[in-house]
Short mmCIF file of C-alpha atoms and ligand atoms in Angstrom, two decimals:
data_model
loop_
_atom_site.label_atom_id
_atom_site.label_comp_id
_atom_site.label_asym_id
_atom_site.label_seq_id
_atom_site.Cartn_x
_atom_site.Cartn_y
_atom_site.Cartn_z
CA MET M 22 136.19 1.22 104.39
CA LYS M 23 137.24 0.94 100.75
CA ILE M 24 135.65 3.83 98.90
CA VAL M 25 135.59 4.84 95.24
CA ILE M 26 134.68 8.42 94.33
CA ALA M 27 133.39 8.51 90.75
CA ALA M 28 132.91 12.02 89.38
CA SER M 29 133.26 13.72 86.01
CA GLU M 30 135.23 16.66 87.40
CA VAL M 31 137.58 16.83 90.35
CA VAL M 32 139.72 19.70 91.69
CA PRO M 33 142.62 20.21 90.90
CA PHE M 34 142.35 18.26 87.64
CA ALA M 35 139.22 19.66 85.95
CA LYS M 36 136.49 22.01 87.08
CA THR M 37 133.39 23.69 85.72
CA GLY M 38 131.54 24.14 89.02
CA GLY M 39 130.90 23.12 92.60
CA LEU M 40 130.88 19.38 91.83
CA ALA M 41 134.64 19.53 91.22
CA ASP M 42 135.22 21.27 94.56
CA VAL M 43 133.29 18.56 96.37
CA ALA M 44 134.83 15.64 94.50
CA GLY M 45 138.28 17.09 95.21
CA ALA M 46 137.84 17.85 98.90
CA LEU M 47 135.66 14.99 100.18
CA PRO M 48 138.22 12.23 99.38
CA VAL M 49 140.92 14.15 101.23
CA ALA M 50 138.67 14.52 104.29
CA LEU M 51 137.86 10.78 104.10
CA GLU M 52 141.55 9.95 103.87
CA ASP M 53 142.19 12.13 106.92
CA ALA M 54 139.51 10.12 108.70
CA GLY M 55 141.51 6.93 108.02
CA GLN M 56 139.56 5.57 105.04
CA GLU M 57 141.00 3.94 101.92
CA VAL M 58 139.86 6.08 98.99
CA ILE M 59 140.48 6.17 95.25
CA ILE M 60 139.04 8.51 92.61
CA VAL M 61 138.09 7.66 89.02
CA MET M 62 137.41 10.39 86.44
CA PRO M 63 137.74 10.88 82.68
CA ARG M 64 141.01 12.22 81.31
CA TYR M 65 140.27 15.47 79.53
CA LYS M 66 142.75 17.42 77.47
CA ALA M 67 143.42 19.78 80.39
CA VAL M 68 144.78 16.91 82.51
CA SER M 69 148.27 17.26 81.14
CA ASP M 70 151.29 15.07 81.92
CA ALA M 71 153.48 18.00 82.83
CA LYS M 72 151.07 19.65 85.22
CA PHE M 73 149.95 16.59 87.15
CA LYS M 74 152.83 14.07 87.05
CA ILE M 75 150.72 11.48 85.29
CA LYS M 76 151.76 7.83 85.38
CA ARG M 77 150.69 5.16 82.93
CA VAL M 78 148.70 2.26 84.42
CA SER M 79 147.58 0.43 81.29
CA GLU M 80 146.83 1.21 77.67
CA ASN M 81 143.89 3.51 78.42
CA ILE M 82 144.23 4.16 82.13
CA SER M 83 146.62 6.62 83.74
CA SER M 84 146.96 7.90 87.29
CA SER M 85 148.06 10.68 89.57
CA VAL M 86 147.90 11.38 93.29
CA THR M 87 145.95 13.86 95.41
CA GLY M 88 145.74 14.43 99.18
CA SER M 89 148.49 12.48 100.97
CA ASN M 90 148.21 9.30 99.01
CA ILE M 91 144.88 9.10 97.16
CA LYS M 92 145.23 7.43 93.78
CA VAL M 93 143.34 9.21 91.02
CA TYR M 94 142.65 7.01 88.02
CA PHE M 95 141.92 8.59 84.65
CA VAL M 96 139.80 6.81 82.08
CA GLU M 97 141.30 7.69 78.72
CA ASN M 98 139.74 7.69 75.31
CA GLU M 99 141.32 9.81 72.62
CA ASN M 100 138.06 10.13 70.75
CA TYR M 101 135.79 10.90 73.70
CA PHE M 102 137.78 12.91 76.20
CA ASN M 103 140.74 14.57 74.51
CA ARG M 104 138.74 17.77 73.99
CA ASP M 105 138.81 21.30 75.36
CA GLY M 106 135.37 21.13 76.97
CA LEU M 107 134.17 18.69 79.61
CA TYR M 108 130.56 18.42 78.45
CA GLY M 109 130.36 20.64 75.40
CA ASP M 110 131.68 23.69 73.64
CA LYS M 111 130.43 27.25 73.84
CA SER M 112 127.42 26.63 71.65
CA ALA M 113 126.06 23.29 72.87
CA ASP M 114 126.57 20.00 74.70
CA TYR M 115 128.62 17.44 72.81
CA PRO M 116 126.22 15.25 70.81
CA ASP M 117 127.94 12.03 71.91
CA ASN M 118 127.70 12.61 75.68
CA LEU M 119 125.80 9.36 76.21
CA ASP M 120 128.58 7.39 74.50
CA ARG M 121 131.25 9.30 76.42
CA PHE M 122 129.86 8.83 79.90
CA SER M 123 128.52 5.32 79.47
CA TYR M 124 132.04 4.40 78.37
CA TYR M 125 133.47 6.12 81.46
CA CYS M 126 131.09 4.21 83.77
CA LYS M 127 131.73 0.80 82.22
CA ARG M 128 135.46 1.35 82.14
CA THR M 129 135.45 2.39 85.81
CA LEU M 130 133.90 -0.93 86.87
CA GLU M 131 136.33 -2.92 84.73
CA LEU M 132 139.23 -0.93 86.15
CA LEU M 133 138.26 -1.84 89.72
CA LYS M 134 138.55 -5.49 88.81
CA GLU M 135 141.86 -4.98 87.00
CA ILE M 136 143.46 -3.29 90.00
CA ASN M 137 141.63 -5.66 92.36
CA PHE M 138 140.03 -2.84 94.36
CA LYS M 139 136.87 -4.37 95.88
CA PRO M 140 134.96 -1.35 97.10
CA ASP M 141 132.58 -1.24 100.04
CA ILE M 142 131.11 1.92 98.55
CA ILE M 143 131.11 3.48 95.12
CA HIS M 144 130.08 7.07 95.66
CA VAL M 145 128.85 8.38 92.31
CA HIS M 146 128.15 12.01 91.50
CA ASP M 147 125.55 13.45 89.13
CA TRP M 148 124.27 11.96 85.88
CA GLN M 149 127.70 11.48 84.33
CA ALA M 150 128.52 8.72 86.86
CA SER M 151 124.95 7.49 87.32
CA LEU M 152 125.30 4.47 85.05
CA ILE M 153 127.64 2.86 87.56
CA PRO M 154 124.82 1.85 89.95
CA VAL M 155 122.71 0.90 86.92
CA TYR M 156 125.37 -1.44 85.56
CA LEU M 157 126.11 -2.89 89.01
CA LYS M 158 122.48 -3.95 89.45
CA THR M 159 122.12 -5.22 85.87
CA LEU M 160 125.17 -6.31 83.89
CA TYR M 161 127.22 -7.01 87.04
CA ALA M 162 124.38 -8.29 89.24
CA LYS M 163 125.86 -11.80 89.45
CA ASP M 164 129.51 -10.75 89.56
CA ALA M 165 131.01 -12.05 92.81
CA PHE M 166 133.67 -9.32 92.75
CA PHE M 167 131.07 -6.66 93.53
CA LYS M 168 129.07 -8.74 96.00
CA GLY M 169 129.87 -6.47 98.94
CA THR M 170 129.70 -3.22 96.97
CA ARG M 171 126.99 -0.63 97.66
CA THR M 172 126.34 2.71 95.98
CA LEU M 173 125.51 6.24 97.03
CA LEU M 174 124.39 8.76 94.42
CA THR M 175 124.93 12.42 95.20
CA ILE M 176 122.78 14.81 93.19
CA HIS M 177 124.50 18.17 92.97
CA ASN M 178 121.83 19.76 90.78
CA ILE M 179 118.70 17.96 89.69
CA GLY M 180 118.31 20.37 86.77
CA TYR M 181 120.97 18.38 84.88
CA GLN M 182 119.72 14.85 84.23
CA GLY M 183 121.49 13.54 81.13
CA LEU M 184 118.49 13.31 78.79
CA PHE M 185 118.90 11.54 75.44
CA PRO M 186 116.64 10.33 72.63
CA LYS M 187 115.11 6.87 73.05
CA ALA M 188 116.97 5.74 69.92
CA GLU M 189 120.24 5.95 71.88
CA PHE M 190 119.12 3.46 74.54
CA PRO M 191 120.64 0.37 72.82
CA LYS M 192 124.09 1.96 73.10
CA LEU M 193 123.93 1.46 76.87
CA GLY M 194 124.07 -2.31 76.40
CA LEU M 195 121.00 -2.84 78.59
CA ASP M 196 117.95 -4.96 77.92
CA TRP M 197 114.89 -2.98 76.71
CA SER M 198 113.09 -4.12 79.85
CA TYR M 199 115.08 -1.44 81.70
CA PHE M 200 113.57 1.24 79.50
CA GLY M 201 110.33 1.67 81.42
CA ILE M 202 108.71 3.75 84.08
CA ASP M 203 110.63 1.79 86.75
CA GLY M 204 113.87 2.16 84.82
CA LEU M 205 115.55 4.81 82.69
CA GLU M 206 112.54 5.99 80.71
CA PHE M 207 111.37 9.57 81.19
CA TYR M 208 108.65 10.90 78.88
CA ASP M 209 109.87 8.59 76.13
CA LYS M 210 113.49 9.66 76.52
CA VAL M 211 116.50 8.12 78.24
CA ASN M 212 117.15 9.77 81.60
CA ILE M 213 120.52 8.72 83.00
CA LEU M 214 120.16 10.45 86.38
CA LYS M 215 116.84 8.70 86.87
CA GLY M 216 118.63 5.40 86.28
CA GLY M 217 121.07 6.31 89.04
CA MET M 218 118.21 7.22 91.35
CA VAL M 219 116.42 3.94 90.73
CA PHE M 220 119.43 1.65 91.09
CA SER M 221 121.65 3.24 93.75
CA ASN M 222 121.32 2.02 97.33
CA LEU M 223 121.07 5.50 98.80
CA ILE M 224 120.66 9.01 97.41
CA ASN M 225 121.69 12.33 98.84
CA THR M 226 121.80 15.97 97.87
CA VAL M 227 124.05 18.67 99.15
CA SER M 228 121.86 20.36 101.75
CA ALA M 229 119.00 19.32 103.99
CA THR M 230 116.60 21.91 102.58
CA TYR M 231 117.32 20.98 98.94
CA SER M 232 116.77 17.29 99.76
CA LYS M 233 113.22 18.21 100.78
CA GLU M 234 112.68 20.73 97.98
CA ILE M 235 113.48 18.23 95.21
CA GLN M 236 110.62 16.07 96.44
CA THR M 237 108.23 18.82 95.35
CA LYS M 238 106.89 19.70 91.92
CA GLU M 239 108.45 23.16 92.02
CA PHE M 240 112.06 21.91 92.39
CA GLY M 241 111.98 18.25 91.30
CA PHE M 242 112.27 18.77 87.52
CA GLY M 243 109.86 15.88 86.98
CA LEU M 244 111.71 13.45 89.28
CA GLU M 245 109.86 14.43 92.47
CA GLY M 246 107.56 11.39 92.28
CA LEU M 247 110.43 8.94 92.22
CA LEU M 248 112.24 10.79 95.01
CA ASN M 249 109.10 10.74 97.05
CA LYS M 250 108.79 7.03 96.55
CA ARG M 251 112.37 6.58 97.73
CA ARG M 252 112.15 9.21 100.48
CA GLU M 253 113.40 6.79 103.17
CA SER M 254 116.64 6.60 101.16
CA VAL M 255 117.05 10.33 100.43
CA PHE M 256 119.33 12.44 102.63
CA GLY M 257 120.90 15.90 102.71
CA ILE M 258 124.52 16.59 103.64
CA LEU M 259 125.84 20.11 103.36
CA ASN M 260 129.06 20.50 101.40
CA GLY M 261 132.11 21.56 103.33
CA LEU M 262 134.57 24.14 102.15
CA ASP M 263 138.23 23.43 101.47
CA TYR M 264 139.80 25.87 103.90
CA SER M 265 143.29 25.07 102.61
CA ILE M 266 142.24 26.82 99.38
CA TRP M 267 139.76 29.36 100.76
CA ASN M 268 141.48 31.10 103.63
CA PRO M 269 142.02 34.90 103.61
CA ASP M 270 144.87 34.50 106.09
CA THR M 271 147.00 32.46 103.66
CA ASP M 272 145.43 33.12 100.23
CA LYS M 273 148.25 33.75 97.73
CA PHE M 274 145.98 35.36 95.16
CA ILE M 275 144.95 38.34 97.28
CA LEU M 276 146.94 41.51 97.96
CA LYS M 277 146.61 41.60 101.73
CA ASN M 278 146.00 38.61 103.97
CA TYR M 279 143.77 39.03 107.00
CA SER M 280 142.27 37.10 109.92
CA PRO M 281 139.00 37.80 111.76
CA ALA M 282 140.85 40.05 114.20
CA GLY M 283 142.39 42.00 111.32
CA VAL M 284 139.28 42.18 109.15
CA LYS M 285 139.90 45.92 108.73
CA ASP M 286 142.73 44.98 106.33
CA LYS M 287 140.11 43.85 103.85
CA ALA M 288 140.04 47.50 102.82
CA ASP M 289 143.36 47.00 100.98
CA ASP M 290 141.89 44.11 99.01
CA LYS M 291 138.89 46.25 98.16
CA GLU M 292 141.14 48.97 96.78
CA ASP M 293 143.11 46.37 94.82
CA LEU M 294 139.89 45.00 93.32
CA GLN M 295 138.65 48.48 92.42
CA LYS M 296 141.98 49.16 90.67
CA ILE M 297 141.89 45.89 88.72
CA CYS M 298 138.27 46.47 87.74
CA LYS M 299 138.85 50.13 86.90
CA LEU M 300 136.24 51.37 89.36
CA PRO M 301 136.61 54.61 91.37
CA LEU M 302 138.76 54.04 94.48
CA LYS M 303 136.09 54.78 97.04
CA LYS M 304 136.11 53.25 100.51
CA ASP M 305 132.62 54.33 101.49
CA ILE M 306 130.70 52.91 98.58
CA PRO M 307 129.63 49.30 99.25
CA LEU M 308 131.12 46.96 96.68
CA PHE M 309 128.88 44.06 95.67
CA GLY M 310 130.65 41.03 94.17
CA ILE M 311 129.29 38.19 92.03
CA VAL M 312 131.19 35.03 91.02
CA SER M 313 128.77 32.81 89.20
CA ARG M 314 127.55 31.00 86.15
CA LEU M 315 125.38 33.56 84.34
CA ALA M 316 122.22 31.51 84.41
CA GLU M 317 118.62 31.94 85.41
CA GLN M 318 119.18 29.43 88.23
CA LYS M 319 121.63 31.87 89.77
CA GLY M 320 119.01 34.63 89.94
CA PHE M 321 119.99 36.56 86.83
CA ASP M 322 116.39 36.92 85.72
CA ILE M 323 115.42 39.03 88.76
CA LEU M 324 118.83 40.67 88.82
CA ALA M 325 118.37 41.76 85.19
CA GLU M 326 115.03 43.31 86.16
CA ALA M 327 116.46 45.12 89.19
CA ILE M 328 119.85 46.13 87.85
CA ASP M 329 118.92 49.61 86.62
CA ASP M 330 117.48 50.50 90.01
CA ILE M 331 120.48 48.99 91.78
CA CYS M 332 122.91 51.00 89.64
CA LYS M 333 121.13 54.22 90.55
CA LEU M 334 122.03 53.58 94.22
CA LYS M 335 125.37 54.38 95.83
CA VAL M 336 127.02 51.04 94.95
CA GLN M 337 129.73 49.36 92.93
CA LEU M 338 129.20 45.98 91.31
CA VAL M 339 131.84 43.51 90.09
CA ILE M 340 130.50 40.54 88.14
CA LEU M 341 132.71 37.57 87.18
CA GLY M 342 131.16 34.78 85.16
CA THR M 343 130.15 33.27 81.88
CA GLY M 344 126.99 31.58 80.72
CA ASP M 345 123.81 32.51 78.96
CA ILE M 346 124.47 34.85 76.03
CA LYS M 347 121.25 36.63 76.95
CA TYR M 348 122.76 37.74 80.26
CA HIS M 349 126.10 38.60 78.67
CA GLN M 350 124.23 41.04 76.46
CA ILE M 351 122.01 42.54 79.17
CA LEU M 352 125.00 43.10 81.43
CA GLU M 353 127.20 44.50 78.64
CA GLU M 354 124.52 47.11 77.91
CA ARG M 355 124.39 48.14 81.57
CA VAL M 356 128.19 48.51 81.71
CA LYS M 357 127.93 51.02 78.86
CA LYS M 358 125.26 52.88 80.76
CA TYR M 359 126.94 52.78 84.20
CA PRO M 360 130.70 52.42 83.55
CA LYS M 361 131.65 53.84 86.96
CA THR M 362 129.34 51.44 88.76
CA ILE M 363 129.66 48.04 87.10
CA SER M 364 132.72 46.05 86.12
CA LEU M 365 131.89 43.00 84.03
CA GLN M 366 134.41 40.18 83.61
CA LEU M 367 133.02 37.62 81.19
CA LYS M 368 135.43 34.75 81.83
CA PHE M 369 136.38 31.93 84.17
CA ASP M 370 139.23 33.25 86.28
CA ASP M 371 140.21 31.60 89.55
CA THR M 372 142.62 34.35 90.61
CA LEU M 373 140.07 37.10 90.09
CA ALA M 374 137.47 35.01 91.93
CA HIS M 375 139.71 35.01 95.04
CA LYS M 376 140.18 38.77 94.72
CA ILE M 377 136.43 39.31 94.49
CA TYR M 378 135.69 37.18 97.55
CA ALA M 379 138.30 39.18 99.49
CA GLY M 380 137.73 42.65 98.07
CA SER M 381 133.93 42.88 98.06
CA ASP M 382 131.83 44.04 100.98
CA ILE M 383 128.74 42.08 99.99
CA PHE M 384 128.42 38.89 97.94
CA LEU M 385 125.32 38.80 95.79
CA MET M 386 123.83 35.33 95.27
CA PRO M 387 120.09 35.59 94.62
CA SER M 388 119.78 32.03 93.23
CA LYS M 389 116.30 30.87 92.29
CA TYR M 390 117.28 27.43 93.56
CA GLU M 391 120.58 26.36 95.07
CA PRO M 392 121.43 22.76 95.99
CA CYS M 393 124.18 23.89 98.38
CA GLY M 394 126.13 26.79 96.94
CA LEU M 395 129.78 27.40 97.62
CA GLY M 396 129.92 31.11 96.88
CA GLN M 397 128.15 32.08 100.10
CA LEU M 398 130.37 29.76 102.16
CA ILE M 399 133.52 31.22 100.61
CA SER M 400 132.33 34.79 101.04
CA LEU M 401 131.48 34.19 104.70
CA ARG M 402 135.04 32.99 105.26
CA TYR M 403 136.33 36.20 103.67
CA GLY M 404 134.10 38.44 105.79
CA THR M 405 132.12 39.37 102.69
CA ILE M 406 128.49 39.39 103.69
CA PRO M 407 126.24 37.20 101.53
CA LEU M 408 122.92 38.51 100.23
CA VAL M 409 120.79 35.54 99.18
CA PHE M 410 117.34 34.24 98.35
CA LYS M 411 116.02 31.82 100.96
CA THR M 412 116.34 28.50 99.14
CA GLY M 413 118.24 25.19 99.38
CA GLY M 414 121.71 25.42 100.86
CA LEU M 415 121.48 29.21 101.02
CA ALA M 416 118.58 28.89 103.47
CA ASP M 417 120.63 26.43 105.54
CA THR M 418 123.75 28.58 105.82
CA VAL M 419 122.81 32.27 105.64
CA LYS M 420 120.72 33.78 108.43
CA LYS M 421 120.05 37.22 109.83
CA ASP M 422 123.18 37.21 111.96
CA ASN M 423 125.61 36.51 109.11
CA GLY M 424 123.91 37.90 106.01
CA PHE M 425 120.90 39.34 104.21
CA VAL M 426 118.08 37.04 103.16
CA PHE M 427 114.91 37.67 101.13
CA ASP M 428 112.12 35.15 100.90
CA LYS M 429 110.01 36.21 97.91
CA TYR M 430 111.66 35.53 94.56
CA THR M 431 110.98 38.93 92.96
CA SER M 432 113.13 41.80 91.71
CA ASP M 433 111.38 44.10 94.21
CA ALA M 434 112.35 41.93 97.16
CA LEU M 435 115.91 41.75 95.84
CA LEU M 436 116.11 45.54 95.46
CA LYS M 437 114.68 46.10 98.91
CA THR M 438 117.28 43.79 100.45
CA VAL M 439 120.10 45.49 98.53
CA LYS M 440 118.90 48.77 100.04
CA SER M 441 118.93 47.29 103.57
CA ALA M 442 122.46 46.02 103.01
CA ILE M 443 123.60 49.47 101.89
CA LYS M 444 122.05 50.99 105.02
CA ALA M 445 123.74 48.44 107.26
CA PHE M 446 127.08 49.12 105.54
CA GLU M 447 126.91 52.75 106.64
CA LYS M 448 127.24 51.77 110.32
CA LYS M 449 130.95 51.02 110.21
CA ASP M 450 131.51 49.46 113.64
CA LYS M 451 128.51 47.21 113.41
CA TRP M 452 129.56 46.20 109.90
CA LEU M 453 133.06 45.21 111.02
CA ALA M 454 131.56 43.14 113.83
CA LEU M 455 129.28 41.44 111.31
CA ALA M 456 132.21 40.68 108.99
CA LYS M 457 134.24 39.29 111.88
CA ARG M 458 131.34 37.07 112.96
CA ALA M 459 130.80 35.82 109.41
CA MET M 460 134.45 34.78 109.17
CA GLN M 461 134.13 32.59 112.22
CA TYR M 462 131.40 30.33 110.83
CA ASN M 463 132.80 26.88 110.24
CA PHE M 464 131.74 24.78 107.26
CA SER M 465 134.73 22.45 107.23
CA TRP M 466 134.81 19.13 105.38
CA GLU M 467 135.56 17.24 108.59
CA GLU M 468 131.94 17.42 109.72
CA SER M 469 130.52 16.66 106.24
CA ALA M 470 132.89 13.69 105.80
CA ARG M 471 131.72 12.30 109.15
CA LYS M 472 128.13 12.44 107.89
CA TYR M 473 129.09 10.77 104.60
CA LEU M 474 130.73 7.95 106.55
CA GLN M 475 127.48 7.44 108.45
CA LEU M 476 125.63 7.29 105.15
CA TYR M 477 128.13 4.81 103.69
CA ALA M 478 127.59 2.61 106.77
CA LYS M 479 123.84 2.80 106.18
CA ALA M 480 124.27 1.91 102.52
CA LYS M 481 126.41 -1.08 103.49
CA LYS M 482 123.45 -2.45 105.45
CA SER M 483 121.07 -2.20 102.48
CA SER M 484 120.66 -4.84 99.80
P1 ADP E 724 127.56 25.79 90.68
O1 ADP E 724 126.08 25.61 90.62
O2 ADP E 724 128.06 26.58 89.52
O3 ADP E 724 128.34 24.53 90.92
P2 ADP E 724 128.54 26.61 93.33
O4 ADP E 724 128.28 27.86 94.14
O5 ADP E 724 128.23 25.31 94.00
O6 ADP E 724 127.77 26.77 91.95
O7 ADP E 724 130.08 26.57 92.92
C1 ADP E 724 130.63 27.43 91.99
C2 ADP E 724 132.14 27.38 92.13
O8 ADP E 724 132.72 27.82 90.89
C3 ADP E 724 132.68 28.30 93.21
O9 ADP E 724 133.91 27.77 93.69
C4 ADP E 724 132.90 29.60 92.41
O10 ADP E 724 133.86 30.43 93.06
C5 ADP E 724 133.42 29.05 91.10
N1 ADP E 724 133.16 29.90 89.92
C6 ADP E 724 131.97 30.12 89.30
N2 ADP E 724 132.13 30.94 88.22
C7 ADP E 724 133.44 31.26 88.18
C8 ADP E 724 134.24 32.09 87.30
N3 ADP E 724 133.70 32.73 86.26
N4 ADP E 724 135.56 32.18 87.55
C9 ADP E 724 136.12 31.53 88.61
N5 ADP E 724 135.43 30.75 89.46
C10 ADP E 724 134.10 30.60 89.27
#
C-alpha cells in the first residue's frame, strides 16, 4: 500500500508529546511490514539542515530520511513555521494557527501531486492535519489523482480540537455551506478536528477504552454525539513503544544498563538519579518518578491535594515537566517545604527523562483521562512500576499484576494507593519479581502496525 503519514510533529524532527513518538515509530513499523510510506510535516526552526541532512525538493519543500528509506517531506513557510514553538509560545497559542495549519494541509495535497505519489491512504493525526480529509472531500472531490485515496484520522487527545472564531472560516477557502452542524461548525465557532471527524473515512483513537470513553459526555468534549453517530467507523488501536529508543539494556542515557534478569542493577540508576536530583542516597526509600506535562489532565489537581500527605510518608519524589504555571507554583512551594523529599525539574529534558524511567521504583501517572499514555509503557519496560488511575490506555495496559491502579478519581484514593505501593516495596523479593515481570510486557509497534494495516484495508473499501 502507498501510505502518507501527515502529522504536525514527528520524532526525531520535532516533539512536544506522544503524537511525535507515534508519528515517528508507526511509519518505521509499516516500512518493516513492506509498505511504501512517506511522511509530511511542517518545517519548524528546530529542523535544522546540519542536524538532519536536509535536501531541497522545491522552493518551499525540503526532505530528509527516517527508518531505512522513508522520505520525510517538510512543508516550509518562513512566516508560519520558522519559529521556536510548534503551536505557541510560553504564554499562549500562536494567533495564526488556523492560517498555519490550513496552509500545511493544502500544501501537503499539492505536494503529493507534484511528486506523483498517489496514496491509497492518507493517515492524518489530530486537528493540525484534519483539514486534509476535509479538502479531499470538498476542493479535491472531483480530482482524478485522489480517486483511490482514503483517509484515516487518529485522535490522540480529543481535548485539543483547533477551535477558531467564525470570522476565520473564509480563510479555509471552503463554501459557507460547510459551516453547519454537519460540517465544521461547533457552537458558532470553527472546529477543525470536527471537520476531520466528519470527512475522514475512518476514525481511531489510541486505545480501545478511550475509543469508547470519547463517545460519552464525560470524555467527549462536546464531540460525543458525532462520534456516536459514526460509531461503526470508530476504532481503538493501542500505541506501540519504540523499543530501539526505550530499552534499559542499551539505553545510552542511563548509568547502568540492565535486562530483566539483572533488574537488581537498577539500584545503580536509582543512586545516580538521587545524586543528580540532590536527594539523600537511600536505597530503602521508594522513589516515585513523574515525567509529564504539568496539566490537570495528567492528574495534577488530585496530586496537588494529596502532595502534603504524600511528602509526610517515607518517599522520594522526582518530577520532570513543564506546563500550567499554577502547578509550577504549587510544586515549587512544596519543594521549599520538603527539600529532602521532592526534586522538581521544570523543563523538557530527554536525557533526564530516561534517567527517571530507569532510576525510579514507581512511576506516578494519575491522569484524569489518558488516550493511550506512553509513560506507563516506558516505565514498565524499565521495571519501574506504574501507579495509575483506571482510565483510557492506562486501564488497558496496567493491571494488578504489573502495577497499582485506583478507580475513583480522588486525592484520597490516590494517597491510599501510594501507601499500598510503599508497603509492597518493603517486600524486596516480591518487588524484584514484580519489576522483572513488568519488564517482560510487550507493547511493540509490530502488533499495532498490523492493526493499522487492517484499518487501512477497511478504509480502502469505504467510499
Ligand atoms: P502526552 O499527553 O503529553 O502526549 P504521553 O504519555 O502520550 O503524554 O507522552 C508523553 C511523552 O513525552 C513521553 O515520551 C514522555 O516521556 C515525554 N515527556 C513529557 N514531558 C517531558 C519532559 N518534561 N521532558 C522529557 N520528556 C517528556
